[in-house]
Coordinates of C-alpha atoms in Angstrom, one line a residue:
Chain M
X1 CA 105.7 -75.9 -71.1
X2 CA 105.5 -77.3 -74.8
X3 CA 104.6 -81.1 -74.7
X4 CA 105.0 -83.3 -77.9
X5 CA 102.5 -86.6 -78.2
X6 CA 103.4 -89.1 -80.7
X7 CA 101.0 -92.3 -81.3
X8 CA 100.9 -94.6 -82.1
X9 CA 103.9 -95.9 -79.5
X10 CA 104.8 -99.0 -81.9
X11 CA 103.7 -99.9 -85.6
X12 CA 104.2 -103.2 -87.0
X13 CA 102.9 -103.2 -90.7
X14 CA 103.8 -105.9 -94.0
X15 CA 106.0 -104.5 -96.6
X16 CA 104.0 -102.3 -99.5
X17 CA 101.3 -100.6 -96.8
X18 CA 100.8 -96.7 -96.5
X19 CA 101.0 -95.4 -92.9
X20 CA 100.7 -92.5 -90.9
X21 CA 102.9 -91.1 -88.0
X22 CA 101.4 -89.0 -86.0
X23 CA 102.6 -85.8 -83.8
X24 CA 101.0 -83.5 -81.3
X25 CA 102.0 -80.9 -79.3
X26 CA 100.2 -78.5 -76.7
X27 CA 101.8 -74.9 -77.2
X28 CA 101.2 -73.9 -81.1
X29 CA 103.3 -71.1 -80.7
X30 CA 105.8 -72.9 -82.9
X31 CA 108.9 -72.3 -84.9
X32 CA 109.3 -74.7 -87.2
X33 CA 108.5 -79.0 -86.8
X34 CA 111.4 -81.6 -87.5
X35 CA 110.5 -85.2 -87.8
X36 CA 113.7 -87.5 -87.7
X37 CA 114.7 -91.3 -87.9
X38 CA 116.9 -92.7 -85.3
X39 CA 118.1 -96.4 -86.4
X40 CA 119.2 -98.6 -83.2
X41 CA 122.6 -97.2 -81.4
X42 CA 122.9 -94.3 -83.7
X43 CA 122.1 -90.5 -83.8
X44 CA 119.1 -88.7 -85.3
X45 CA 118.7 -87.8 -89.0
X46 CA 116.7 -85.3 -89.9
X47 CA 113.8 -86.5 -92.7
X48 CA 111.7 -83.5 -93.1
X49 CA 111.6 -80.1 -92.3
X50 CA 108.6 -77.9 -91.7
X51 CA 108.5 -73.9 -91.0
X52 CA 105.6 -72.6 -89.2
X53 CA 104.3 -71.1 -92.0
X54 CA 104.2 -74.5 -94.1
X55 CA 101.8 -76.9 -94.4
X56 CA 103.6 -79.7 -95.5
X57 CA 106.7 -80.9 -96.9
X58 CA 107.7 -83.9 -98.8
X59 CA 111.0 -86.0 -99.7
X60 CA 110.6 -89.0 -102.0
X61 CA 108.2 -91.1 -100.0
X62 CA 108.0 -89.6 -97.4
X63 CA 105.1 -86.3 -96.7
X64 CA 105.0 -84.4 -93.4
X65 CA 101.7 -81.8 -92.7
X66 CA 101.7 -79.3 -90.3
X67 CA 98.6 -77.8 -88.8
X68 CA 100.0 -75.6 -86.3
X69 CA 96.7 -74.1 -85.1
X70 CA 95.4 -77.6 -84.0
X71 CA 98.9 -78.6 -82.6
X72 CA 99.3 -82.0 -85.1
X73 CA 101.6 -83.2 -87.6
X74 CA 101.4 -86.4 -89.9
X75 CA 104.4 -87.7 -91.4
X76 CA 102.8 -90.2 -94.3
X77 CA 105.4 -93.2 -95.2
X78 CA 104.0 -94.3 -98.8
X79 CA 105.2 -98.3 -100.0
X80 CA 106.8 -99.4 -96.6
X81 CA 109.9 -101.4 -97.4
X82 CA 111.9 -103.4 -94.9
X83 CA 114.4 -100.4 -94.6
X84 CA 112.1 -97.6 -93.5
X85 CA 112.2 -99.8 -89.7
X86 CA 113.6 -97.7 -87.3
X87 CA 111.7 -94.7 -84.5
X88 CA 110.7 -92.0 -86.2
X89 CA 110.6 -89.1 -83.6
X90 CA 109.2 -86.0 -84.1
X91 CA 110.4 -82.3 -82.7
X92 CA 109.3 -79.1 -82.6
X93 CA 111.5 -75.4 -82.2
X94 CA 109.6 -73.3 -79.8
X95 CA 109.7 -69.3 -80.7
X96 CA 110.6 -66.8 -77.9
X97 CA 112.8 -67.4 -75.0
X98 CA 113.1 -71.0 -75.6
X99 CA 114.2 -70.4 -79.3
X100 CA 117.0 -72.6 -80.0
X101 CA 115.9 -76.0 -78.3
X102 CA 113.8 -78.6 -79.7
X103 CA 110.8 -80.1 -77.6
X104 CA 110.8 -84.5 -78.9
X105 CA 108.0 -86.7 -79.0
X106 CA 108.8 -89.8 -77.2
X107 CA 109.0 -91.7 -80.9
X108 CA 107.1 -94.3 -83.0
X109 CA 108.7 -97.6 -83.0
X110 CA 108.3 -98.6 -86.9
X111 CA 109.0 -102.5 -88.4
X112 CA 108.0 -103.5 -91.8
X113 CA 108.0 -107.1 -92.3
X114 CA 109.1 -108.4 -95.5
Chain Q
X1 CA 134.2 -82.0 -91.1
X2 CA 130.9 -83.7 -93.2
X3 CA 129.2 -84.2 -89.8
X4 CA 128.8 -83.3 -86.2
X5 CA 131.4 -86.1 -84.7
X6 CA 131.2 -86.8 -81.0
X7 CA 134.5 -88.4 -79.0
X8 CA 134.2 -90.6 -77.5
X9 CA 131.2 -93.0 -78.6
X10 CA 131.3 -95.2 -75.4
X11 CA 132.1 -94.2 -71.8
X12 CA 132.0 -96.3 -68.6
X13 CA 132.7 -94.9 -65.1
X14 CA 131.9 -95.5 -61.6
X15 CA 129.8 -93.3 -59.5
X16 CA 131.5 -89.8 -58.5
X17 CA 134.3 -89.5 -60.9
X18 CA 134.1 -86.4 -63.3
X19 CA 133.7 -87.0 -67.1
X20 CA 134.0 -84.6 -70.1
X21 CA 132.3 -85.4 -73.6
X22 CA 133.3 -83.9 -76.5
X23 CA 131.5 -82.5 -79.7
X24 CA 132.8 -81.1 -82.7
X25 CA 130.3 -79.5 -84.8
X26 CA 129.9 -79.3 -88.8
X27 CA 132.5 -76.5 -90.4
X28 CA 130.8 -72.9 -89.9
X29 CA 127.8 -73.7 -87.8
X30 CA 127.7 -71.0 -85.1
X31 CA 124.8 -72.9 -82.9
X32 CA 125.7 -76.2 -81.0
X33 CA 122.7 -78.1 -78.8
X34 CA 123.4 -80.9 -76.2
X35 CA 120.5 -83.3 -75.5
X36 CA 120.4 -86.3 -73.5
X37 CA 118.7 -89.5 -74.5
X38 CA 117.2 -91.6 -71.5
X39 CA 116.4 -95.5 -73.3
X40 CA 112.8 -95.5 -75.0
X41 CA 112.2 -91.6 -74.8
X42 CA 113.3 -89.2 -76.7
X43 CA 116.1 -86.3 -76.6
X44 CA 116.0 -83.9 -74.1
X45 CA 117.1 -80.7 -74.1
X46 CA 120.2 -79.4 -71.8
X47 CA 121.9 -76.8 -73.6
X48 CA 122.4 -74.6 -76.4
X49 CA 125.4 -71.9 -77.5
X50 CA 125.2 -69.4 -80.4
X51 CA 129.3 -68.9 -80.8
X52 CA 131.0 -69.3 -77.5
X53 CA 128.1 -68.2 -75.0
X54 CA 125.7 -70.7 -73.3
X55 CA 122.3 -69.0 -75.0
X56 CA 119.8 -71.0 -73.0
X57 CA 121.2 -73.5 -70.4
X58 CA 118.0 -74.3 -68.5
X59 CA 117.7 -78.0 -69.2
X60 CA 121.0 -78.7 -67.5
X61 CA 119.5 -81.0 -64.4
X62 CA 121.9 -79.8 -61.8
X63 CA 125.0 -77.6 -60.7
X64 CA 127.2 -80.7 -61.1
X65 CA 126.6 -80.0 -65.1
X66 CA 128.2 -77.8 -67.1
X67 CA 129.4 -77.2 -70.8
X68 CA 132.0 -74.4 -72.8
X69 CA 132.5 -73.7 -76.0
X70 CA 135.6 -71.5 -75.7
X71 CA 136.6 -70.5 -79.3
X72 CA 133.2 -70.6 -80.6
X73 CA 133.3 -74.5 -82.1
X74 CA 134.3 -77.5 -80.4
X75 CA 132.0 -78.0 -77.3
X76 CA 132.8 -79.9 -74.4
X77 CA 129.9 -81.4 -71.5
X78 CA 131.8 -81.9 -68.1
X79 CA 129.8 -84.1 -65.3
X80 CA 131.2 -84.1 -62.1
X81 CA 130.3 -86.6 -59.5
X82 CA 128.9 -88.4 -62.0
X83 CA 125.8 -90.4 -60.5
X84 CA 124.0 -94.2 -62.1
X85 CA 121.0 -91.8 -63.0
X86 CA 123.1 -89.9 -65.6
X87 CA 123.5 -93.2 -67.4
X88 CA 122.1 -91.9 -71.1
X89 CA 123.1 -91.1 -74.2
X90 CA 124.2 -87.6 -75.0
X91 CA 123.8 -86.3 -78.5
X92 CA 125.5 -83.0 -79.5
X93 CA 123.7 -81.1 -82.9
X94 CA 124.1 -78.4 -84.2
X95 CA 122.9 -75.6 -87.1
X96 CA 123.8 -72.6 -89.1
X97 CA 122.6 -69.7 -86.8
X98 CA 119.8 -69.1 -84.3
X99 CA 118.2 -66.1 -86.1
X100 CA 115.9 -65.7 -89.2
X101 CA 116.1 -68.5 -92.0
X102 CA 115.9 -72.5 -91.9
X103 CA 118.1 -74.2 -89.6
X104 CA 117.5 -77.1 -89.3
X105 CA 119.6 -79.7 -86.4
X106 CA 121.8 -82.0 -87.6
X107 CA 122.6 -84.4 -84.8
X108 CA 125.8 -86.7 -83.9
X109 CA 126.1 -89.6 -83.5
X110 CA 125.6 -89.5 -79.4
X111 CA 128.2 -90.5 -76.4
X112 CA 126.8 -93.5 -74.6
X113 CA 127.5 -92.3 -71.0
X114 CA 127.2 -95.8 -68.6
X115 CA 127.6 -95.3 -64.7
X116 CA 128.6 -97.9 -62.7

């Protein structure tokens, strides 16, 4: 059964730092990874997708790696602002039978003080 | 529509009524997921349907859950005898197609299911 690790379980940084999410999981027989930001009371939205043949991804600030043989993935948040507070959870798509669900980290609780 | 929309957002009962939630998924995405989001952990997986069949049900808890997607779009969770420890918040996603390619989730906004 695929299990997903995320540490640390909180982050509390001052505005401007570089930081580092990170994401394990135990079956590398993976799919693709998602990491995603869920804002209090609201839904998920996705930030960064990775396919298992990928090593990283990036979106503005924002970099994901993938090192599927190790089971980790680091998603880098470059000049913290204020606005990036929120849990960033991580995800990842199994292959085989399990094919269409995603597997979630238990998230990163993120606050950047001004 | 420009999202996965989910009716309604907030929904109080007492303990053993039945309650359906409803998800309508983005225009054209053949897969729809239901997951269910226990406070401080993340989604969990209960259900997913490639058109109008139930693909891979095995994270539905019990016999007293069950979902149907009938013409292939909107979906609908139904709990009956709804007990306190199905108090969550259930988040409907969904994506282009299960095979080949990127498809990535794109999630809802949730139903926040209280049981009193």
């Amino acid at each position: 059964k695929q299990e997903v690790t995320q540490i640390p379980a909180a982050l509390s940084v001052p505005e401007g730092e570089n930081l580092v999410l990170n994401c394990s999981f135990t079956d590398s027989a993976i799919y693709n990874l998602q990491w995603f930001r869920q804002d209090p009371g609201k839904g998920l939205t996705s930030l960064l997708l990775i396919q298992s043949s990928q090593r990283e991804q990036t979106s503005g600030r924002l970099n994901a790696s993938l090192d599927k043989s190790s089971g980790r993935s680091t998603l880098y948040i470059a000049a913290s602002q204020p606005g990036d507070s929120a849990t960033y959870l991580c995800a990842v798509r199994a292959g085989g039978t399990s094919y269409g669900k995603l597997t979630f980290g238990q998230g990163t609780i993120l606050t950047v003080h001004p | 529509g420009a999202g996965v929309s989910q009716t309604p957002s907030n929904k109080v009962t007492e303990k053993g009524k039945y309650v359906e939630l409803r998800c309508d998924p983005i225009s054209g995405h053949t897969a729809l997921y239901w997951y269910r989001q226990s406070l401080g952990q993340g989604p969990e997986f209960l259900i997913y349907f490639q058109g109008t069949g139930a693909a891979d049900d095995s994270g539905l808890p019990n016999d007293r859950f069950f979902a149907v997607r009938p013409e292939g779009s909107v979906s609908t969770l139904k709990i009956q005898r709804t007990e306190r420890g199905d108090s969550a918040v259930y988040l409907c996603a969904s994506s282009l197609r299960i095979g080949g390619g990127i498809h990535e989730q794109f999630f809802g906004p949730g139903t926040r299911l209280t049981v009193l």
